[in-house]
CSV table of C-alpha atoms in Angstrom, one decimal:
chain,number,residue,atom,x,y,z
A,26,UNK,CA,-26.3,-24.1,-12.3
A,27,UNK,CA,-28.3,-21.8,-14.5
A,28,UNK,CA,-27.5,-18.8,-12.2
A,29,UNK,CA,-23.8,-19.6,-12.4
A,30,UNK,CA,-23.9,-19.8,-16.2
A,31,UNK,CA,-25.7,-16.4,-16.4
A,32,UNK,CA,-23.0,-14.8,-14.2
A,33,UNK,CA,-20.2,-16.3,-16.2
A,34,UNK,CA,-21.8,-15.1,-19.4
A,35,UNK,CA,-22.1,-11.6,-18.0
A,36,UNK,CA,-18.4,-11.7,-17.0
A,37,UNK,CA,-17.5,-12.7,-20.5
A,38,UNK,CA,-19.6,-9.9,-22.0
A,39,UNK,CA,-17.9,-7.3,-19.8
A,40,UNK,CA,-14.4,-8.5,-20.8
A,41,UNK,CA,-15.3,-8.8,-24.5
A,42,UNK,CA,-16.7,-5.2,-24.6
A,43,UNK,CA,-13.3,-3.9,-23.4
A,44,UNK,CA,-11.3,-5.8,-25.9
A,45,UNK,CA,-10.2,-8.6,-23.6
A,46,UNK,CA,-10.2,-12.1,-25.1
A,47,UNK,CA,-12.3,-14.6,-23.1
A,48,UNK,CA,-12.2,-17.4,-25.7
A,49,UNK,CA,-10.9,-20.8,-24.6
A,50,UNK,CA,-8.4,-21.3,-27.4
A,51,UNK,CA,-4.7,-22.1,-27.0
A,52,UNK,CA,-3.0,-23.7,-24.1
A,53,UNK,CA,-3.5,-22.2,-20.7
A,54,UNK,CA,-1.8,-22.8,-17.4
A,55,UNK,CA,-4.3,-22.0,-14.6
A,56,UNK,CA,-2.9,-20.8,-11.3
A,57,UNK,CA,-4.8,-20.4,-8.1
A,58,UNK,CA,-3.1,-17.5,-6.4
A,59,UNK,CA,-5.8,-15.0,-5.2
A,60,UNK,CA,-5.1,-11.4,-5.6
A,61,UNK,CA,-6.5,-10.9,-2.1
A,62,UNK,CA,-6.9,-13.3,0.8
A,63,UNK,CA,-10.1,-11.5,1.8
A,64,UNK,CA,-13.1,-13.4,0.4
A,65,UNK,CA,-16.7,-12.3,0.6
A,66,UNK,CA,-18.3,-15.5,1.8
A,67,UNK,CA,-17.3,-18.6,3.8
A,68,UNK,CA,-17.8,-20.7,0.7
A,69,UNK,CA,-15.5,-18.5,-1.3
A,70,UNK,CA,-12.8,-18.9,1.4
A,71,UNK,CA,-12.3,-22.5,0.2
A,72,UNK,CA,-12.0,-21.4,-3.5
A,73,UNK,CA,-9.8,-19.0,-5.3
A,74,UNK,CA,-9.9,-16.6,-8.2
A,75,UNK,CA,-8.5,-18.3,-11.3
A,76,UNK,CA,-6.8,-16.4,-14.1
A,77,UNK,CA,-4.6,-17.4,-17.0
A,78,UNK,CA,-0.9,-16.8,-17.9
A,79,UNK,CA,-1.8,-17.1,-21.6
A,80,UNK,CA,-1.8,-13.4,-22.6
A,81,UNK,CA,-4.5,-11.3,-20.9
A,82,UNK,CA,-7.3,-13.9,-20.9
A,83,UNK,CA,-9.3,-13.7,-17.7
A,84,UNK,CA,-10.7,-17.0,-16.4
A,85,UNK,CA,-12.8,-16.0,-13.4
A,86,UNK,CA,-15.0,-18.5,-11.5
A,87,UNK,CA,-17.8,-16.1,-10.7
A,88,UNK,CA,-19.8,-18.8,-9.0
A,89,UNK,CA,-17.8,-18.3,-5.8
A,90,UNK,CA,-19.1,-14.7,-5.5
A,91,UNK,CA,-22.5,-13.4,-4.6
A,92,UNK,CA,-25.2,-12.5,-7.2
A,93,UNK,CA,-24.5,-8.9,-6.7
A,94,UNK,CA,-20.8,-9.1,-7.6
A,95,UNK,CA,-19.8,-6.5,-10.2
A,96,UNK,CA,-17.0,-6.9,-12.7
A,97,UNK,CA,-15.6,-3.4,-13.6
A,98,UNK,CA,-13.2,-3.0,-16.5
A,99,UNK,CA,-11.3,-0.1,-17.9
A,100,UNK,CA,-14.4,0.7,-20.0
A,101,UNK,CA,-16.3,1.6,-16.8
A,102,UNK,CA,-13.7,3.1,-14.5
A,103,UNK,CA,-10.1,4.3,-14.4
A,104,UNK,CA,-7.8,1.3,-14.1
A,105,UNK,CA,-4.1,1.2,-14.5
A,106,UNK,CA,-1.2,-1.1,-13.6
A,107,UNK,CA,2.5,-0.7,-14.2
A,108,UNK,CA,6.0,-1.2,-12.9
A,109,UNK,CA,6.9,1.6,-10.5
A,110,UNK,CA,10.3,0.6,-9.2
A,111,UNK,CA,11.3,-0.7,-5.8
A,112,UNK,CA,9.5,1.4,-3.1
A,113,UNK,CA,9.3,-1.1,-0.2
A,114,UNK,CA,9.7,0.6,3.2
A,115,UNK,CA,9.4,4.1,1.7
A,116,UNK,CA,5.8,4.0,0.7
A,117,UNK,CA,2.7,2.3,2.2
A,118,UNK,CA,1.4,-0.8,0.5
A,119,UNK,CA,-2.0,0.7,0.3
A,120,UNK,CA,-3.6,4.1,0.0
A,121,UNK,CA,-7.3,4.7,0.0
A,122,UNK,CA,-8.2,8.3,-0.8
A,123,UNK,CA,-11.8,9.3,-0.4
A,124,UNK,CA,-11.9,13.0,0.6
A,125,UNK,CA,-10.2,16.2,-0.5
A,126,UNK,CA,-8.3,16.3,2.8
A,127,UNK,CA,-6.9,12.8,2.2
A,128,UNK,CA,-6.0,13.8,-1.4
A,129,UNK,CA,-4.1,16.9,-0.2
A,130,UNK,CA,-2.2,14.8,2.4
A,131,UNK,CA,-1.3,12.2,-0.3
A,132,UNK,CA,-0.1,14.9,-2.7
A,133,UNK,CA,2.1,16.5,0.0
A,134,UNK,CA,3.4,13.6,1.9
A,135,UNK,CA,3.8,10.8,-0.6
A,136,UNK,CA,5.4,12.8,-3.4
A,137,UNK,CA,2.4,12.4,-5.7
A,138,UNK,CA,2.2,16.1,-6.6
A,139,UNK,CA,4.0,17.5,-9.7
A,140,UNK,CA,5.2,21.1,-10.1
A,141,UNK,CA,3.1,22.9,-12.6
A,142,UNK,CA,6.2,24.0,-14.6
A,143,UNK,CA,7.7,20.5,-14.7
A,144,UNK,CA,10.6,18.9,-12.9
A,145,UNK,CA,14.3,20.0,-12.9
A,146,UNK,CA,17.0,17.4,-12.7
A,147,UNK,CA,17.6,18.1,-9.1
A,148,UNK,CA,13.9,17.9,-8.2
A,149,UNK,CA,13.6,14.3,-9.5
A,150,UNK,CA,14.8,13.0,-6.1
A,151,UNK,CA,11.9,14.7,-4.3
A,152,UNK,CA,9.0,13.2,-6.3
A,153,UNK,CA,7.9,9.6,-6.9
A,154,UNK,CA,7.5,10.3,-10.7
A,155,UNK,CA,6.6,6.6,-11.5
A,156,UNK,CA,3.4,6.9,-9.6
A,157,UNK,CA,2.8,10.7,-9.6
A,158,UNK,CA,2.3,11.1,-13.4
A,159,UNK,CA,-0.5,8.5,-13.8
A,160,UNK,CA,-2.0,9.5,-10.5
A,161,UNK,CA,-2.3,13.2,-11.6
A,162,UNK,CA,-3.9,12.1,-14.9
A,163,UNK,CA,-6.4,10.0,-13.0
A,164,UNK,CA,-7.3,12.9,-10.6
A,165,UNK,CA,-7.9,15.3,-13.5
A,166,UNK,CA,-10.2,12.9,-15.4
A,167,UNK,CA,-12.0,11.5,-12.3
A,168,UNK,CA,-12.6,14.2,-9.7
A,169,UNK,CA,-12.3,13.3,-6.0
A,170,UNK,CA,-15.9,14.6,-5.4
A,171,UNK,CA,-17.3,11.7,-7.5
A,172,UNK,CA,-14.6,9.0,-7.1
A,173,UNK,CA,-12.6,7.1,-4.5
A,174,UNK,CA,-8.9,6.5,-5.4
A,175,UNK,CA,-7.2,3.2,-4.6
A,176,UNK,CA,-3.4,2.7,-4.9
A,177,UNK,CA,-1.8,-0.7,-4.2
A,178,UNK,CA,1.9,-1.4,-4.1
A,179,UNK,CA,3.2,-4.9,-4.4
A,180,UNK,CA,6.8,-6.2,-4.3
A,181,UNK,CA,7.0,-8.9,-7.1
A,182,UNK,CA,9.5,-11.0,-8.9
A,183,UNK,CA,9.8,-9.3,-12.3
A,184,UNK,CA,11.7,-12.2,-13.9
A,185,UNK,CA,9.8,-13.7,-16.8
A,186,UNK,CA,6.4,-11.9,-16.5
A,187,UNK,CA,4.9,-8.6,-17.5
A,188,UNK,CA,2.1,-8.0,-15.0
A,189,UNK,CA,-1.2,-6.5,-15.8
A,190,UNK,CA,-4.5,-5.8,-14.0
A,191,UNK,CA,-7.4,-6.2,-16.4
A,192,UNK,CA,-10.4,-5.6,-14.3
A,193,UNK,CA,-11.8,-4.9,-10.8
A,194,UNK,CA,-14.3,-7.2,-9.1
A,195,UNK,CA,-16.4,-5.7,-6.3
A,196,UNK,CA,-18.5,-8.0,-4.1
A,197,UNK,CA,-20.2,-6.9,-1.0
A,198,UNK,CA,-18.0,-3.7,-1.0
A,199,UNK,CA,-14.8,-5.8,-1.1
A,200,UNK,CA,-12.5,-4.9,-3.9
A,201,UNK,CA,-10.3,-7.4,-5.9
A,202,UNK,CA,-7.8,-6.4,-8.5
A,203,UNK,CA,-8.1,-9.1,-11.1
A,204,UNK,CA,-4.5,-9.6,-12.1
A,205,UNK,CA,-3.2,-11.3,-15.3
A,206,UNK,CA,0.3,-11.7,-16.4
A,207,UNK,CA,1.7,-11.9,-19.9
A,208,UNK,CA,4.5,-14.5,-20.4
A,209,UNK,CA,7.8,-13.2,-21.7
A,210,UNK,CA,10.2,-15.9,-20.7
A,211,UNK,CA,13.5,-15.8,-22.4
A,212,UNK,CA,14.8,-18.5,-24.7
A,213,UNK,CA,15.9,-21.7,-23.0
A,214,UNK,CA,19.5,-20.9,-23.6
A,215,UNK,CA,19.3,-17.4,-22.2
A,216,UNK,CA,20.4,-16.6,-18.7
A,217,UNK,CA,17.7,-15.3,-16.4
A,218,UNK,CA,17.8,-13.4,-13.1
A,219,UNK,CA,15.2,-13.4,-10.4
A,220,UNK,CA,14.8,-9.7,-9.8
A,221,UNK,CA,12.5,-8.2,-7.2
A,222,UNK,CA,10.8,-5.0,-8.2
A,223,UNK,CA,7.8,-2.8,-7.5
A,224,UNK,CA,4.4,-3.0,-9.1
A,225,UNK,CA,1.5,-0.6,-8.8
A,226,UNK,CA,-2.3,-1.0,-9.1
A,227,UNK,CA,-4.3,2.2,-9.5
A,228,UNK,CA,-8.0,2.8,-9.8
A,229,UNK,CA,-10.8,5.3,-9.4
A,230,UNK,CA,-14.1,3.8,-8.5
A,231,UNK,CA,-17.4,5.7,-8.1
A,232,UNK,CA,-18.3,7.0,-4.7
A,233,UNK,CA,-20.4,4.5,-2.8
A,234,UNK,CA,-18.8,1.5,-4.5
A,235,UNK,CA,-16.7,0.9,-1.3
A,236,UNK,CA,-17.4,1.7,2.3
A,237,UNK,CA,-14.9,2.7,4.9
A,238,UNK,CA,-15.7,-0.3,7.0
A,239,UNK,CA,-14.0,-2.5,4.4
A,240,UNK,CA,-10.7,-0.6,4.0
A,241,UNK,CA,-8.9,-2.1,6.9
A,242,UNK,CA,-9.7,-5.7,6.0
A,243,UNK,CA,-7.8,-5.6,2.7
A,244,UNK,CA,-4.6,-7.5,2.7
A,245,UNK,CA,-2.1,-9.5,0.7
A,246,UNK,CA,-1.2,-13.0,1.8
A,247,UNK,CA,2.4,-11.9,2.7
A,248,UNK,CA,1.4,-8.5,4.3
A,249,UNK,CA,-1.3,-9.1,6.9
A,250,UNK,CA,-3.1,-6.1,8.4
A,251,UNK,CA,-1.8,-5.1,11.9
A,252,UNK,CA,-4.4,-4.1,14.3
A,253,UNK,CA,-4.4,-0.8,16.2
A,254,UNK,CA,-2.2,0.9,13.6
A,255,UNK,CA,-3.3,4.4,12.6
A,256,UNK,CA,-3.5,5.1,8.9
A,257,UNK,CA,-0.7,7.4,7.7
A,258,UNK,CA,-3.4,9.7,6.2
A,259,UNK,CA,-5.2,10.1,9.5
A,260,UNK,CA,-2.4,10.9,11.9
A,261,UNK,CA,-2.7,14.6,11.9
A,262,UNK,CA,0.3,16.8,12.3
A,263,UNK,CA,3.7,15.6,11.3
A,264,UNK,CA,5.5,18.2,13.5
A,265,UNK,CA,7.3,16.8,16.6
A,266,UNK,CA,6.7,18.9,19.7
A,267,UNK,CA,9.8,20.3,21.5
A,268,UNK,CA,10.5,19.4,25.1
A,269,UNK,CA,11.2,15.7,24.8
A,270,UNK,CA,13.9,14.3,27.2
A,271,UNK,CA,15.0,11.4,25.1
A,272,UNK,CA,14.5,9.7,21.7
A,273,UNK,CA,14.5,5.9,21.0
A,274,UNK,CA,15.8,5.0,17.6
A,275,UNK,CA,15.4,1.9,15.3
A,276,UNK,CA,15.0,0.8,11.8
A,277,UNK,CA,17.4,0.5,8.9
A,278,UNK,CA,18.2,2.0,5.5
A,279,UNK,CA,15.4,4.1,4.0
A,280,UNK,CA,13.0,3.6,6.9
A,281,UNK,CA,13.6,4.4,10.6
A,282,UNK,CA,11.4,4.6,13.7
A,283,UNK,CA,11.5,7.0,16.6
A,284,UNK,CA,9.8,7.1,20.0
A,285,UNK,CA,10.0,10.6,21.6
A,286,UNK,CA,9.7,10.7,25.4
A,287,UNK,CA,8.3,13.5,27.4
A,288,UNK,CA,8.1,13.8,31.2
A,289,UNK,CA,5.3,15.5,33.2
A,290,UNK,CA,3.9,15.4,36.7
A,291,UNK,CA,1.8,12.3,35.9
A,292,UNK,CA,4.7,10.2,34.5
A,293,UNK,CA,5.7,10.0,30.8
A,294,UNK,CA,4.2,10.8,27.5
A,295,UNK,CA,5.4,9.3,24.2
A,296,UNK,CA,5.1,10.0,20.5
A,297,UNK,CA,5.8,7.3,18.0
A,298,UNK,CA,7.0,8.4,14.5
A,299,UNK,CA,8.3,6.9,11.3
A,300,UNK,CA,10.8,8.5,8.9
A,301,UNK,CA,11.3,7.5,5.3
A,302,UNK,CA,13.1,8.9,2.3
A,303,UNK,CA,10.9,10.3,-0.4
A,304,UNK,CA,12.2,7.6,-2.7
A,305,UNK,CA,15.1,5.2,-2.6
A,306,UNK,CA,18.4,7.1,-2.5
A,307,UNK,CA,16.8,10.5,-2.0
A,308,UNK,CA,18.5,13.0,0.4
A,309,UNK,CA,15.1,14.2,1.5
A,310,UNK,CA,13.5,12.6,4.6
A,311,UNK,CA,9.9,12.9,5.8
A,312,UNK,CA,8.6,12.2,9.3
A,313,UNK,CA,5.0,11.2,10.1
A,314,UNK,CA,3.5,10.7,13.5
A,315,UNK,CA,2.0,7.2,14.0
A,316,UNK,CA,0.5,7.4,17.5
A,317,UNK,CA,1.0,8.8,21.0
A,318,UNK,CA,0.0,8.1,24.6
A,319,UNK,CA,0.9,8.1,28.3
A,320,UNK,CA,2.8,5.7,30.6
A,321,UNK,CA,3.6,5.8,34.3
A,322,UNK,CA,7.1,4.1,34.3
A,323,UNK,CA,10.2,4.1,32.2
A,324,UNK,CA,9.9,0.3,31.8
A,325,UNK,CA,6.5,0.9,30.1
A,326,UNK,CA,8.1,3.4,27.8
A,327,UNK,CA,10.8,0.9,26.8
A,328,UNK,CA,8.0,-1.6,25.9
A,329,UNK,CA,6.4,1.0,23.7
A,330,UNK,CA,9.7,1.7,21.9
A,331,UNK,CA,10.2,-2.1,21.4
A,332,UNK,CA,6.8,-2.4,19.8
A,333,UNK,CA,7.5,0.6,17.6
A,334,UNK,CA,10.8,-0.9,16.4
A,335,UNK,CA,12.8,1.9,18.0
A,336,UNK,CA,14.8,0.1,20.6
A,337,UNK,CA,18.2,-0.1,19.0
A,338,UNK,CA,19.7,3.0,20.8
A,339,UNK,CA,18.7,6.1,22.7
A,340,UNK,CA,19.8,9.8,22.5
A,341,UNK,CA,19.2,12.3,25.3
A,342,UNK,CA,18.2,15.8,24.4
A,343,UNK,CA,21.0,17.4,26.4
A,344,UNK,CA,23.7,15.5,24.5
A,345,UNK,CA,22.0,14.5,21.3
A,346,UNK,CA,25.2,13.5,19.5
A,347,UNK,CA,26.0,10.7,22.1
A,348,UNK,CA,24.5,7.3,21.7
A,349,UNK,CA,23.1,5.5,24.8
A,350,UNK,CA,21.8,2.0,25.4
A,351,UNK,CA,18.3,1.3,26.6
A,352,UNK,CA,19.7,0.2,30.0
A,353,UNK,CA,21.3,3.6,30.3
A,354,UNK,CA,17.9,5.2,29.9
A,355,UNK,CA,16.5,3.0,32.6
A,356,UNK,CA,19.4,3.8,35.0
A,357,UNK,CA,18.9,7.6,34.7
A,358,UNK,CA,17.8,8.8,38.2
A,359,UNK,CA,17.0,12.4,37.0
A,360,UNK,CA,13.8,11.1,35.3
């Protein structure tokens, strides 16, 4: 009990030093939705992080974490959270940037770079300005040589709440964004719409705070991590090699999937790729390779395309403007 009280007192001291009210005054409605489903211990798996909807008061039950748990606030690190607009399907839910190479890829591929002379009206469609501006401020003040960057995107219901991340909690190299939300419900006689929007968490943590072994285990309850999926930042070239005989297509709207099929003496080779617009409504598309491999039969290629979400229709290289069915691909005797 004494150990728990000491940890709680330390948490309160951290928050108070950053101007966050930890007093127990006023009415509070506690909720028990954890920011992450990942918990550091088996005991913690049965408990949850508690926070309050009464302003920005943080009510964290530190007893569920280990003695080495660290509560990092904006006083100690770069921490930001803001509305970023709807970006589902066009951006990854999570970016971990730990090296200069990964930073260069993020700047180029995810529209996080900003032209040195500013943006023209026509260029706005080619940059995700809602995230790129705060991201560039963070990289200037906290160099990649000393810090690891974390960007999280979450689709939330914006109706009635103004979200805010007040602190980071690191326990056994597992990161938790400690999220509070400030109530701004309209008057009872006012109409209210339930609008889905995008929300971004952004942080720069000192090198060594997190380890690469923990990255793939982070998840939101509604967005589980899928095994055997290559990180977008580690897929190498985004150039599709010529010579494919057919392309499987799938997807919808701002995000599509392709499986490129090649034939050689040993059978078939495939390349799975994903294409998204730079931002919603943008005329600019980008394509990134997800993975590749070899199969012996056309039936196996079809199974690969199905898992890739690219089994809606097929085009052949010799008549790329004609849409074919998957069965027509299987019936081709020339391959």
